[in-house]
Backbone as numpy.savetxt, mean C-alpha at the origin, in Angstrom:
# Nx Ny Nz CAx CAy CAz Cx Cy Cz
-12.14 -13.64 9.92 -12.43 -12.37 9.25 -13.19 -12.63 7.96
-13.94 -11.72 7.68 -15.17 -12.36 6.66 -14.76 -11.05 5.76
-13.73 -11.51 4.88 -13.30 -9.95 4.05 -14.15 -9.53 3.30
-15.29 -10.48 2.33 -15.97 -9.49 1.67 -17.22 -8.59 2.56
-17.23 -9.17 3.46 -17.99 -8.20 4.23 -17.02 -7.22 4.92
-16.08 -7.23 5.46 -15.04 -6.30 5.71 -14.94 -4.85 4.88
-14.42 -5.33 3.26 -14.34 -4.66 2.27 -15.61 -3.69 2.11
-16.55 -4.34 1.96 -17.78 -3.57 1.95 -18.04 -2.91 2.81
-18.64 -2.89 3.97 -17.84 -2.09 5.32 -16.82 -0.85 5.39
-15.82 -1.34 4.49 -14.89 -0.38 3.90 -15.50 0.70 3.17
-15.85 0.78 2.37 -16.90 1.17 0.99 -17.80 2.03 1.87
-18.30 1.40 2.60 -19.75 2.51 3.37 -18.95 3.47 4.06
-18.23 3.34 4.84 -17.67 3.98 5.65 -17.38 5.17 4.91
-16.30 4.65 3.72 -16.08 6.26 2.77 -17.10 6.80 2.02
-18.10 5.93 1.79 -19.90 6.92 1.92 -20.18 8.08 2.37
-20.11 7.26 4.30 -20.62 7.98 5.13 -19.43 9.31 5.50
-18.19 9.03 4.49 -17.25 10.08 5.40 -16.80 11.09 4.28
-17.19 10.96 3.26 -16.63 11.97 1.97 -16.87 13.25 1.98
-17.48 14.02 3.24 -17.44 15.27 3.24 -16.43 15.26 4.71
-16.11 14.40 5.12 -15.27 14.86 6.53 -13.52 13.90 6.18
-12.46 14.19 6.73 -11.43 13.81 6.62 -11.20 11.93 6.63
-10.83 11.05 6.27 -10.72 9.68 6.21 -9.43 9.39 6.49
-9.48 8.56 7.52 -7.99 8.45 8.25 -8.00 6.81 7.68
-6.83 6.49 6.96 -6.49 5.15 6.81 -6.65 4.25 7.61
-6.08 4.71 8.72 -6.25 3.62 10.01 -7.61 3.07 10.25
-8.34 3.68 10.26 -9.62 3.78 10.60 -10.36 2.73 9.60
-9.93 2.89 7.91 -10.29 1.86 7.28 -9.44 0.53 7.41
-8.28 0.63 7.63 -7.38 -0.67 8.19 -8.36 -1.73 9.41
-8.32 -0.81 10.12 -8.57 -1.25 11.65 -10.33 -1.85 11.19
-11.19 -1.41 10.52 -12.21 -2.21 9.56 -12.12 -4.08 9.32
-11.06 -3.95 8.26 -10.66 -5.50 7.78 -9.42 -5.87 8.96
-8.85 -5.30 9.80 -7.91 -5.83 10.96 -6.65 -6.13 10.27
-6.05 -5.51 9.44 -4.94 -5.14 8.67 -4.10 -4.06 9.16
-2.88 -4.32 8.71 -1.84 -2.86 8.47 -2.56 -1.87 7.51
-2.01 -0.60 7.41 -2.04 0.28 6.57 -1.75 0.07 5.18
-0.30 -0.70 5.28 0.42 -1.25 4.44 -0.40 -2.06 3.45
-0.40 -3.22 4.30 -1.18 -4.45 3.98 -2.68 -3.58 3.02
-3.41 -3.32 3.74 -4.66 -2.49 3.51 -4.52 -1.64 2.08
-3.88 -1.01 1.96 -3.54 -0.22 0.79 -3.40 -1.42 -0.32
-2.49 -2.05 -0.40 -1.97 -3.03 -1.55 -3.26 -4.32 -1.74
-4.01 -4.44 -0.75 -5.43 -5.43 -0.77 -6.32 -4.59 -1.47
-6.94 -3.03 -1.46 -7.34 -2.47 -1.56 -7.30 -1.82 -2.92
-5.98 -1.68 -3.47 -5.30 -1.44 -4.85 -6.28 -2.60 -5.72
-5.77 -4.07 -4.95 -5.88 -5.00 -5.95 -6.88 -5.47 -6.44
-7.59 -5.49 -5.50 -9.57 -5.29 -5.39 -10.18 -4.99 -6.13
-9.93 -3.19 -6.53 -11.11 -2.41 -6.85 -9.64 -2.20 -7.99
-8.91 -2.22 -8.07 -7.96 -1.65 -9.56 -7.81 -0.21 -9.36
-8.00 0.21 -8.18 -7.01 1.93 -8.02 -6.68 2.25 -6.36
-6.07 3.12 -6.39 -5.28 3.04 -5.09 -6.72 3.60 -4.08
-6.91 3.38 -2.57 -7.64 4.04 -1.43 -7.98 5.49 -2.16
-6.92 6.11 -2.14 -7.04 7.63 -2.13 -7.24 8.12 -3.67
-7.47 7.37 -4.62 -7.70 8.02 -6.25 -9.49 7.51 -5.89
-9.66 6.18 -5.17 -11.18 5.54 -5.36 -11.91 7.08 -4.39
-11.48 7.44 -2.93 -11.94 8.92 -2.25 -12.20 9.69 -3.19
-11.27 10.18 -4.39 -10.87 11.00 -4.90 -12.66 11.23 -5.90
-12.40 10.34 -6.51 -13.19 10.07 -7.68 -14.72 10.20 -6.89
-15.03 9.25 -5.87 -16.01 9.36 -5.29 -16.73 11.00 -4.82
-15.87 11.95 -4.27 -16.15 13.11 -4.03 -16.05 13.92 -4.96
-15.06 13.61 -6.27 -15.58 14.55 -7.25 -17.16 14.04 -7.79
-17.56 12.85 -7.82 -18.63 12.42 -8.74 -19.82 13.56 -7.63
-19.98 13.28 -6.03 -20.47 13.81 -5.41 -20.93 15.34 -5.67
-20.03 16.02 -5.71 -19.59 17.39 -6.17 -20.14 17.88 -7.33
-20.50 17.27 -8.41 -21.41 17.28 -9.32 -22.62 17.78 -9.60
-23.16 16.60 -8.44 -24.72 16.91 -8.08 -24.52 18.09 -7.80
-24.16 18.40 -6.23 -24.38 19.65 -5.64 -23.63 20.63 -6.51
-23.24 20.90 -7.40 -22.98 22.28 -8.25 -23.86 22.28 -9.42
-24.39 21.17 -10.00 -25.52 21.58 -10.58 -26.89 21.77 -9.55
-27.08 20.84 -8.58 -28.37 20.82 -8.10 -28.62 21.85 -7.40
-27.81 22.14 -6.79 -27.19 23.30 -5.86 -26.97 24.94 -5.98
-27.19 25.95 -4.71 -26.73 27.00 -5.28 -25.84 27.57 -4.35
-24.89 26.50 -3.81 -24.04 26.65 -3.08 -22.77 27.58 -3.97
-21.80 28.22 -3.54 -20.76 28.62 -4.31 -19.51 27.74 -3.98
-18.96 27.75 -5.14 -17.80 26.67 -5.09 -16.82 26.28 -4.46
-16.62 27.34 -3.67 -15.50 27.45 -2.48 -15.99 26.31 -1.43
-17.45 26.77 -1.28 -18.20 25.62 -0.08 -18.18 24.19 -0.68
-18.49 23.98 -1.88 -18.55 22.89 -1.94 -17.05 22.58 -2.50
-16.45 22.92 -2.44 -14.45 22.55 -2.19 -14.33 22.32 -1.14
-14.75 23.28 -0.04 -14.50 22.98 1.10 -15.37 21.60 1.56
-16.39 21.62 1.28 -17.10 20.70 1.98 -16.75 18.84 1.39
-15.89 19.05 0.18 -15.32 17.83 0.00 -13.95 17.84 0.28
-13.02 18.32 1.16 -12.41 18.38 1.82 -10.84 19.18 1.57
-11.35 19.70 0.14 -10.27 20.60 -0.61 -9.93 21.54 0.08
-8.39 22.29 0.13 -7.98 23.30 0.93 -8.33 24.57 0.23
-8.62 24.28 -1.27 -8.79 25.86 -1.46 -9.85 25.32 -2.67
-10.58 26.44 -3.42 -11.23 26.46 -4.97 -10.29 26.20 -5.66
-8.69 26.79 -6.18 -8.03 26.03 -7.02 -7.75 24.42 -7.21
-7.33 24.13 -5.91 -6.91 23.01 -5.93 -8.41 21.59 -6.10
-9.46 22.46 -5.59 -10.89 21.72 -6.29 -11.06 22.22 -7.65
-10.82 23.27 -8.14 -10.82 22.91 -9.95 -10.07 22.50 -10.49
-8.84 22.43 -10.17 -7.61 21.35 -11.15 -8.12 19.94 -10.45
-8.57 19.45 -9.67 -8.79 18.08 -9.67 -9.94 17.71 -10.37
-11.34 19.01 -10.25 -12.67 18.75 -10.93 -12.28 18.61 -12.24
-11.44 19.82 -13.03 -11.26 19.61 -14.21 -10.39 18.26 -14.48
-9.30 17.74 -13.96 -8.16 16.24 -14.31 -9.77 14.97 -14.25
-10.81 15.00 -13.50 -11.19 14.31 -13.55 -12.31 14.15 -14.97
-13.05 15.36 -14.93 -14.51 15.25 -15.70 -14.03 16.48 -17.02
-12.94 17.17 -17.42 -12.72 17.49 -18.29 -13.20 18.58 -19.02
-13.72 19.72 -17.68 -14.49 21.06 -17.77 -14.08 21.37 -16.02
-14.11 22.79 -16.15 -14.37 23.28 -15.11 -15.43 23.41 -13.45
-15.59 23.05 -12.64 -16.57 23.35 -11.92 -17.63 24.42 -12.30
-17.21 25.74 -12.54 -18.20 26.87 -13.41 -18.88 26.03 -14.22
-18.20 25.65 -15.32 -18.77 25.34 -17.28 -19.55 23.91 -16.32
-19.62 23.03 -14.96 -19.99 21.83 -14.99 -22.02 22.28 -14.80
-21.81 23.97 -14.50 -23.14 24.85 -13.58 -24.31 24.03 -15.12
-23.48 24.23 -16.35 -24.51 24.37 -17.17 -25.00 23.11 -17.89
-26.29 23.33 -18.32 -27.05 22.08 -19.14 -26.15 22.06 -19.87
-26.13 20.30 -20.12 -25.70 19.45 -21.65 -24.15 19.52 -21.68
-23.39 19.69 -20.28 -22.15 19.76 -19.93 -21.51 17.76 -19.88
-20.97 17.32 -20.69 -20.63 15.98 -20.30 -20.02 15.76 -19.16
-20.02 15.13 -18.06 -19.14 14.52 -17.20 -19.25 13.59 -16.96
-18.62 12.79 -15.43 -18.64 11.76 -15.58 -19.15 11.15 -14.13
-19.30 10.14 -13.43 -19.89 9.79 -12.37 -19.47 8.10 -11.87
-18.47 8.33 -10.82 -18.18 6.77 -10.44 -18.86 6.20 -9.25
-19.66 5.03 -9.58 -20.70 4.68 -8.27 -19.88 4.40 -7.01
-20.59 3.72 -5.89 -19.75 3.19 -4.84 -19.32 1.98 -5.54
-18.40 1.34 -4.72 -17.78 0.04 -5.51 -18.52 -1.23 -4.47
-18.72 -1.96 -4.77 -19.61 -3.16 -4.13 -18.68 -4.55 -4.31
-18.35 -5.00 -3.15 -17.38 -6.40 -3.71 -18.08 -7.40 -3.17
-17.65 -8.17 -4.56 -18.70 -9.25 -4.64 -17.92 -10.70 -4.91
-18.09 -12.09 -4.12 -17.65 -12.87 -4.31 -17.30 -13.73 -5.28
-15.97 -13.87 -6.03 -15.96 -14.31 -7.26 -15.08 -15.84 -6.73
-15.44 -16.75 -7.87 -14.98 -18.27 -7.60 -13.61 -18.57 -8.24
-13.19 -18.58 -7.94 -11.52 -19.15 -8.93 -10.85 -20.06 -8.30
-9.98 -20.88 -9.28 -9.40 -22.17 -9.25 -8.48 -22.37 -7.94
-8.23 -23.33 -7.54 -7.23 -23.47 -6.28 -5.90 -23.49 -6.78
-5.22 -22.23 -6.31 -3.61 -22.27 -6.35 -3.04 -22.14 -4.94
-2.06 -23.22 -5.16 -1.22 -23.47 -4.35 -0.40 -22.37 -3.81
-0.33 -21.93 -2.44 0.65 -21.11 -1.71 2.03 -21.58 -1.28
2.77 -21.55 -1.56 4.01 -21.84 -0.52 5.08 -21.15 0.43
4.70 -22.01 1.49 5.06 -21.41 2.75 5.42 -22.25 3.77
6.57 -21.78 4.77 6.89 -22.61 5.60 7.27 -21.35 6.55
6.95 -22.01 7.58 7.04 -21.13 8.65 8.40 -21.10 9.85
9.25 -20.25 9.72 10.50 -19.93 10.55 10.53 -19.32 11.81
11.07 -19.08 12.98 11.86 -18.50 13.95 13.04 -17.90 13.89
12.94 -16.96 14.31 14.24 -16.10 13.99 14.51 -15.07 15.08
15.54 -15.21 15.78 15.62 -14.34 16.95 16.23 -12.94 16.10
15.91 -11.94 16.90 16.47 -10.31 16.81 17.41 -9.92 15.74
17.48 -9.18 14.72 18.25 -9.33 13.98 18.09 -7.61 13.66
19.15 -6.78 12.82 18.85 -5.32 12.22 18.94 -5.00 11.04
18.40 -4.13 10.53 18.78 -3.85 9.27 19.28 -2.61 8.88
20.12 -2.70 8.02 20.73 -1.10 7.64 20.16 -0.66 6.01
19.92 0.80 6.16 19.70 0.86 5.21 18.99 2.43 5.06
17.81 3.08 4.49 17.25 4.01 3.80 16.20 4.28 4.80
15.41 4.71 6.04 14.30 4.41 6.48 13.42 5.95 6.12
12.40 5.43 6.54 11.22 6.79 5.92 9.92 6.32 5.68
8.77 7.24 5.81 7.26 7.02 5.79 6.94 6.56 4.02
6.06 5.91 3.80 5.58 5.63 2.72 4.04 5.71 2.62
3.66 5.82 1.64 1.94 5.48 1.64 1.50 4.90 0.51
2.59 4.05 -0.43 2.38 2.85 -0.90 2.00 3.89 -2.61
1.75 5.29 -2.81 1.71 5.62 -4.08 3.21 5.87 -4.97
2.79 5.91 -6.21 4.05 5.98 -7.21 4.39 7.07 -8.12
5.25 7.80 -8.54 5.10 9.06 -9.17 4.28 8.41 -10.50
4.12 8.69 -11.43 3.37 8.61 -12.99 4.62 7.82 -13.61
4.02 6.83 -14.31 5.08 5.82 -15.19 5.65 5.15 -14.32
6.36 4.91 -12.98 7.17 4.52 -11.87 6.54 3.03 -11.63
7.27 2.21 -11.28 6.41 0.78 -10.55 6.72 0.84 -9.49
7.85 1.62 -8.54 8.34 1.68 -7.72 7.82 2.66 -6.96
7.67 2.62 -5.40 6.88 4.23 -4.97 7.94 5.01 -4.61
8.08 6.09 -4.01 9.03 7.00 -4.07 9.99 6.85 -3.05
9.74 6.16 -1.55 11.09 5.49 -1.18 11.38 4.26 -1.72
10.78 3.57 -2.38 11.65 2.66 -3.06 12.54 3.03 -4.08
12.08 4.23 -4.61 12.50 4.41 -5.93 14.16 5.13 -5.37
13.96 6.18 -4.19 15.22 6.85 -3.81 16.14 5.81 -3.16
15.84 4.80 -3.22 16.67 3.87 -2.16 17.11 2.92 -3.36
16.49 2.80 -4.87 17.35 1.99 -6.12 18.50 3.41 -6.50
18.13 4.45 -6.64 18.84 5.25 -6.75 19.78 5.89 -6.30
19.57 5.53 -4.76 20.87 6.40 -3.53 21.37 5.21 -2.71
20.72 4.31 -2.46 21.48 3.34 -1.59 21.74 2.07 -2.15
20.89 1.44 -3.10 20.96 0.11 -3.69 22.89 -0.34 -4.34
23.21 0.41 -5.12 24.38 0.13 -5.51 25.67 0.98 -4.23
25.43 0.95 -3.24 26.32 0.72 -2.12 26.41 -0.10 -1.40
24.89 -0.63 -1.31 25.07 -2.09 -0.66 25.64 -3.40 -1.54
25.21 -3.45 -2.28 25.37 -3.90 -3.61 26.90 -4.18 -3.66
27.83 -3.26 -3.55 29.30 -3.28 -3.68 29.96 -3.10 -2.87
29.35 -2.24 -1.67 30.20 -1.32 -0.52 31.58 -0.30 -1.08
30.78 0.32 -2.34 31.92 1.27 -2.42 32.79 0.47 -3.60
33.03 -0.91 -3.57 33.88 -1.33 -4.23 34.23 -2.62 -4.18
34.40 -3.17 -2.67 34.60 -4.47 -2.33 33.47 -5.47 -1.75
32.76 -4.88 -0.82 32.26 -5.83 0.11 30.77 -5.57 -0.47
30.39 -6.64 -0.79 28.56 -6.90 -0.70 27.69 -7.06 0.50
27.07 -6.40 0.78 26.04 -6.62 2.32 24.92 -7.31 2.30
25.04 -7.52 0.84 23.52 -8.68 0.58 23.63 -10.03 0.98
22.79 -10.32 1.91 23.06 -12.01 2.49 22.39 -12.69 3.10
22.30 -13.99 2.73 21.04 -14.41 2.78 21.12 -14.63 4.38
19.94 -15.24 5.06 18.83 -15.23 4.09 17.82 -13.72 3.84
18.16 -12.76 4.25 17.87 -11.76 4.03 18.14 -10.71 2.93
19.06 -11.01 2.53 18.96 -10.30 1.10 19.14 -8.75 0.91
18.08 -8.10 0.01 17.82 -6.91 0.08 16.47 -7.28 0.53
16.23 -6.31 1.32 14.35 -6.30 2.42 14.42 -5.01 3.00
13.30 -5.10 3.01 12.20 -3.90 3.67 11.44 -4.67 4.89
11.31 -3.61 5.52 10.30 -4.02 6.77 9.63 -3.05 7.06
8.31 -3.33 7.37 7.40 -2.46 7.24 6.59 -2.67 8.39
6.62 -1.51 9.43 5.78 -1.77 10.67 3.88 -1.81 10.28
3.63 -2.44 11.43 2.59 -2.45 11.48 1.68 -0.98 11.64
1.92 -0.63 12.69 1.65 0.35 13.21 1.62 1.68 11.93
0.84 2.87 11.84 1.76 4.03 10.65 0.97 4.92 11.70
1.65 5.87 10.83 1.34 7.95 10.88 0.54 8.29 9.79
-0.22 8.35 10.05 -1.18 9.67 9.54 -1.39 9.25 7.93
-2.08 7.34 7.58 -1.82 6.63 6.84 -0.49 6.41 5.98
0.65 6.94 6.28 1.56 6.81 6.03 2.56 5.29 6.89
3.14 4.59 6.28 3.79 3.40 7.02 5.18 3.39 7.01
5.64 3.41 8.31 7.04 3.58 8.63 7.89 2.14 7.75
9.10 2.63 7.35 9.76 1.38 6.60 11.32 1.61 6.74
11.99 0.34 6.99 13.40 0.57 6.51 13.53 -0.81 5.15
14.24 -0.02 4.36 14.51 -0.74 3.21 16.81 -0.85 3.01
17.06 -2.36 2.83 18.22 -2.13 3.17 18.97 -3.93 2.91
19.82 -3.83 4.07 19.97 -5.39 3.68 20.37 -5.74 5.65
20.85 -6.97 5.85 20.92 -7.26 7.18 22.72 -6.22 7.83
22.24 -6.04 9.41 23.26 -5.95 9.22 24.32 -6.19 10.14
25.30 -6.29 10.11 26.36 -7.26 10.68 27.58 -6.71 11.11
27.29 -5.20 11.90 28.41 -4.77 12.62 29.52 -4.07 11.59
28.83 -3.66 10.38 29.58 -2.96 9.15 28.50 -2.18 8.35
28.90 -1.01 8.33 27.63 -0.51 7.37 28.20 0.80 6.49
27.84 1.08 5.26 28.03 2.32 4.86 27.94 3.70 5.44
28.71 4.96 5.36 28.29 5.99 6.08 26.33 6.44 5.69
26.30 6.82 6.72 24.81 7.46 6.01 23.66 7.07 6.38
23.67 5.35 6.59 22.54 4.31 6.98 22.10 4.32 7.98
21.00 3.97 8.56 20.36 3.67 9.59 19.83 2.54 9.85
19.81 2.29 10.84 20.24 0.84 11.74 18.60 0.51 12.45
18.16 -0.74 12.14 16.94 -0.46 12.83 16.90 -1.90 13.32
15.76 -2.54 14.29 16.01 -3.65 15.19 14.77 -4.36 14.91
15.02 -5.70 14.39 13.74 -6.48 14.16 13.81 -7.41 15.17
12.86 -7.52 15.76 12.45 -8.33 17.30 12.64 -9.69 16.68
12.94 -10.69 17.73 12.33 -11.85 17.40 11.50 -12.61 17.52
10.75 -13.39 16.59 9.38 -13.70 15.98 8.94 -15.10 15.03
8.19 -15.38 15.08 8.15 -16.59 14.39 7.16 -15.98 13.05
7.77 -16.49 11.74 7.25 -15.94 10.49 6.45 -17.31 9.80
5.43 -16.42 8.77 4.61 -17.36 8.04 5.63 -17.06 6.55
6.65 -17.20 5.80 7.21 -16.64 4.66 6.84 -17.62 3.53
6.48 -16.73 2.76 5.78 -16.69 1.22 6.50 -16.71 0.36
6.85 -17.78 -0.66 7.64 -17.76 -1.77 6.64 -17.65 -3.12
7.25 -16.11 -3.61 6.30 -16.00 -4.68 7.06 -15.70 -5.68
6.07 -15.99 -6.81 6.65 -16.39 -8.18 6.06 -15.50 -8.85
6.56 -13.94 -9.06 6.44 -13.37 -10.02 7.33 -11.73 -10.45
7.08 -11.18 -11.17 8.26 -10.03 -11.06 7.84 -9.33 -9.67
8.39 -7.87 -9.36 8.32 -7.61 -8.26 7.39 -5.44 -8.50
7.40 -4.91 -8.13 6.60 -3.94 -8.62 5.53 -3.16 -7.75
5.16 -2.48 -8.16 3.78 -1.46 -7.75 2.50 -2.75 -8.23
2.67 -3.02 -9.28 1.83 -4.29 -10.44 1.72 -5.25 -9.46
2.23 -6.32 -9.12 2.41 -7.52 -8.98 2.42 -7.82 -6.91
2.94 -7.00 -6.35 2.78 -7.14 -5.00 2.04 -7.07 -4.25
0.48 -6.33 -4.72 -0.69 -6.25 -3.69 -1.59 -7.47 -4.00
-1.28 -8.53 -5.06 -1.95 -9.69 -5.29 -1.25 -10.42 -4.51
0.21 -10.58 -3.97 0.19 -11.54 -2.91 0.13 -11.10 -1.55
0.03 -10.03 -1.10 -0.48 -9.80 -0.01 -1.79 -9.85 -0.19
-2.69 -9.73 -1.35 -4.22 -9.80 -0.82 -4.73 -11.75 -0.45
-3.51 -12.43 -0.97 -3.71 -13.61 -0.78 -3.44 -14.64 0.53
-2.53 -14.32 0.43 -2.29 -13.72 2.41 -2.77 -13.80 2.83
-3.47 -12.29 3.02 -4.29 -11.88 4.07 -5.40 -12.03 4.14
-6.25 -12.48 3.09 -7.63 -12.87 2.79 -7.99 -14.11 3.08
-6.69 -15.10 2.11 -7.15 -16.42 2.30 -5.98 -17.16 3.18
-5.01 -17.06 3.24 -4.20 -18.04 4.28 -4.48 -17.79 5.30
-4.09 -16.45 5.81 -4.47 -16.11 7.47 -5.68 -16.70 7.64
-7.09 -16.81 7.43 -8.14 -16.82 8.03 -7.96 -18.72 7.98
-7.69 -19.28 7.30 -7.42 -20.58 6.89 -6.64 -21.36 8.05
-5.37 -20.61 8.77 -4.59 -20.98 8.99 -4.88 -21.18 10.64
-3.98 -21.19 11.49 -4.09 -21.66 12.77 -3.68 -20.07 13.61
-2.55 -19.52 13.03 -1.96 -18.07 13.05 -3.23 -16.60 13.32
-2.52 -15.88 13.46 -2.89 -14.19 13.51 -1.75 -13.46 13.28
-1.56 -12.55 12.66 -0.78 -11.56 12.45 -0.17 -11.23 13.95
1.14 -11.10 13.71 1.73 -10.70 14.81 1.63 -9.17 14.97
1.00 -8.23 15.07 1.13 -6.66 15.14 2.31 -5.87 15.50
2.89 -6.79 16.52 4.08 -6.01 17.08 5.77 -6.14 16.15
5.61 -6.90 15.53 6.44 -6.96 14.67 6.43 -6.70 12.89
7.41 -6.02 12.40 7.09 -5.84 10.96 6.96 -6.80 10.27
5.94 -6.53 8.88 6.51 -7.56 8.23 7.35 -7.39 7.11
7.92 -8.41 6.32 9.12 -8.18 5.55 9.10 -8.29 4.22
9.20 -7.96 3.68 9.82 -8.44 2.18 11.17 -8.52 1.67
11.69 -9.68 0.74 12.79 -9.95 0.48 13.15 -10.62 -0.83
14.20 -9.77 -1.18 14.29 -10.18 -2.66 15.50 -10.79 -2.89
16.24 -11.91 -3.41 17.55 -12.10 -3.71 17.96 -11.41 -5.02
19.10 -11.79 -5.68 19.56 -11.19 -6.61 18.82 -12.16 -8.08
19.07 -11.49 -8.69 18.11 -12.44 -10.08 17.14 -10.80 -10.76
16.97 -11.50 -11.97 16.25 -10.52 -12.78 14.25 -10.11 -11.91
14.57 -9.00 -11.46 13.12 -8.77 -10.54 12.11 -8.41 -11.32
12.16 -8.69 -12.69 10.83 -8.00 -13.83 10.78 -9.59 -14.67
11.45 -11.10 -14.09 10.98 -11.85 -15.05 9.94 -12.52 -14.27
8.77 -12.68 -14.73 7.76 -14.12 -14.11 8.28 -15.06 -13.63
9.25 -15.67 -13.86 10.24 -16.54 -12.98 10.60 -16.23 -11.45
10.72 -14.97 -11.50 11.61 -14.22 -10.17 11.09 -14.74 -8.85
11.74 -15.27 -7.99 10.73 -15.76 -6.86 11.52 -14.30 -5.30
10.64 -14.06 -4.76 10.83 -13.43 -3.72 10.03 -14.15 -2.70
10.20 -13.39 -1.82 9.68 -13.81 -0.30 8.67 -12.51 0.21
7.61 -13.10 1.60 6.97 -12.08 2.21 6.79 -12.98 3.16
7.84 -12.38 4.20 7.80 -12.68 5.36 6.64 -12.17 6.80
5.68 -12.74 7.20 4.53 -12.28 7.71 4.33 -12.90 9.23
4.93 -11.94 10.09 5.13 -12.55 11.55 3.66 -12.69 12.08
3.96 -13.91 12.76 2.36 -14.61 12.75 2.79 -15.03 14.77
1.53 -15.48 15.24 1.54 -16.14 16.41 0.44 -16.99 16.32
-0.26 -18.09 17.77 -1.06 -18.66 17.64 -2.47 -18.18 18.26
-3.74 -18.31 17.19 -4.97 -17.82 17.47 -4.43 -18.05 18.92
């Protein structure tokens, strides 16, 4: 896979598609990634999420045609894919800091973000570490639900992660009082299918589980698979996690002898220890097979 040509590829595509709907998959299935994966490579890249870089791109678009233009604003809401004129002037205005109307007139400031162009940069050789496991069928209990990898404002966490530190973390954690469900080598983890909905990626977040579970949880079944797992060294976050999946997936996989296994999730896993120090080492477990 030749990612900077991939990426770029990426880039045209939401060119050619900013007046019609953009299905994630569609840019996934581009670089031959998850959704998942794709989003957090994509974050780390360009420094904003898939859907703020759309965002920005069709307001800059939108510009032209309301000054150049004598279209009325509804059309060109509609035609950048807004459901109504309000909801295209609270985004025209959050972005460029005037109204669509006040943008009609001369000597109006705004603003204009080009396409993004990725371009090959050289940096030092760091070491990955990884060793690769087998692991027959195993489940996990825990919180499950769609994600699409964004975060409320201030949050490092996205919003099922965040309801699952808040509603389920300190039950597993204690079981109520006595029993801990955290254990290695699984820990607390997420698994995250390959496959998603409607760029959204199915996930259970939880710990292993072993024929005991809190009321409430859901039980889900990880196949067995042979993993590429990643020991990484840094806090854990919205910040810090789409740099080791873009490393991953950019440079080990293509390096390696492997392919992504599709049919199986992949994992992440954290033990107990402070998850905001640079020290913190976690795991990313990445079911692989042979080219």
């Amino acid at each position: 896979m030749d990612w900077l040509k991939g990426m770029n590829s990426v880039t045209q595509y939401i060119e050619n598609n900013l007046t019609h709907s953009i299905q994630y998959e569609s840019l996934s299935r581009i670089v031959g990634c998850s959704v998942y994966e794709f989003s957090r490579i994509f974050s780390f890249m360009a420094g904003m999420s898939v859907s703020e870089y759309i965002r920005r791109r069709r307001l800059s678009q939108a510009v032209f045609d309301i000054q150049i233009g004598n279209d009325k604003i509804i059309d060109i809401a509609l035609k950048y894919c807004y459901e109504s004129p309000t909801a295209f002037a609270r985004a025209f205005k959050e972005l460029h800091g005037t109204t669509p109307l006040s943008a009609r007139k001369m000597g109006v400031p705004l603003k204009t973000y080009p396409p993004i162009t990725f371009v090959l940069t050289i940096k030092g050789v760091n070491e990955m570490n990884f060793r690769i496991e087998k692991k027959d069928s195993f489940k996990i209990m825990g919180l499950s639900g769609y994600e699409n990898g964004e975060c409320k404002t201030g949050d490092s966490l996205t919003t099922l992660w965040r309801e699952f530190m808040d509603n389920y973390n300190f039950r597993l954690w204690n079981g109520g009082g006595t029993d801990n469900y955290y254990t290695a080598p699984f820990w607390q983890v997420a698994a995250y299918d390959f496959q998603s909905d409607g760029g959204r990626t199915k996930v259970i977040i939880g710990a292993e589980y072993k024929g005991k579970k809190p009321d409430g949880m859901t039980v889900q079944t990880v196949p067995a698979a042979t993993w590429a797992v990643f020991t990484i060294s840094s806090p854990t976050g919205i910040d810090y996690v789409p740099a080791a999946y873009t490393r991953i997936v950019t440079e080990w996989l293509p390096s390696s002898q492997y392919e992504r296994d599709e049919s199986v999730p992949s994992l992440e896993v954290f033990p107990g220890g402070d998850a905001d120090s640079p020290e913190y080492q976690w795991e990313i477990w990445m079911p692989v097979k042979n080219k």
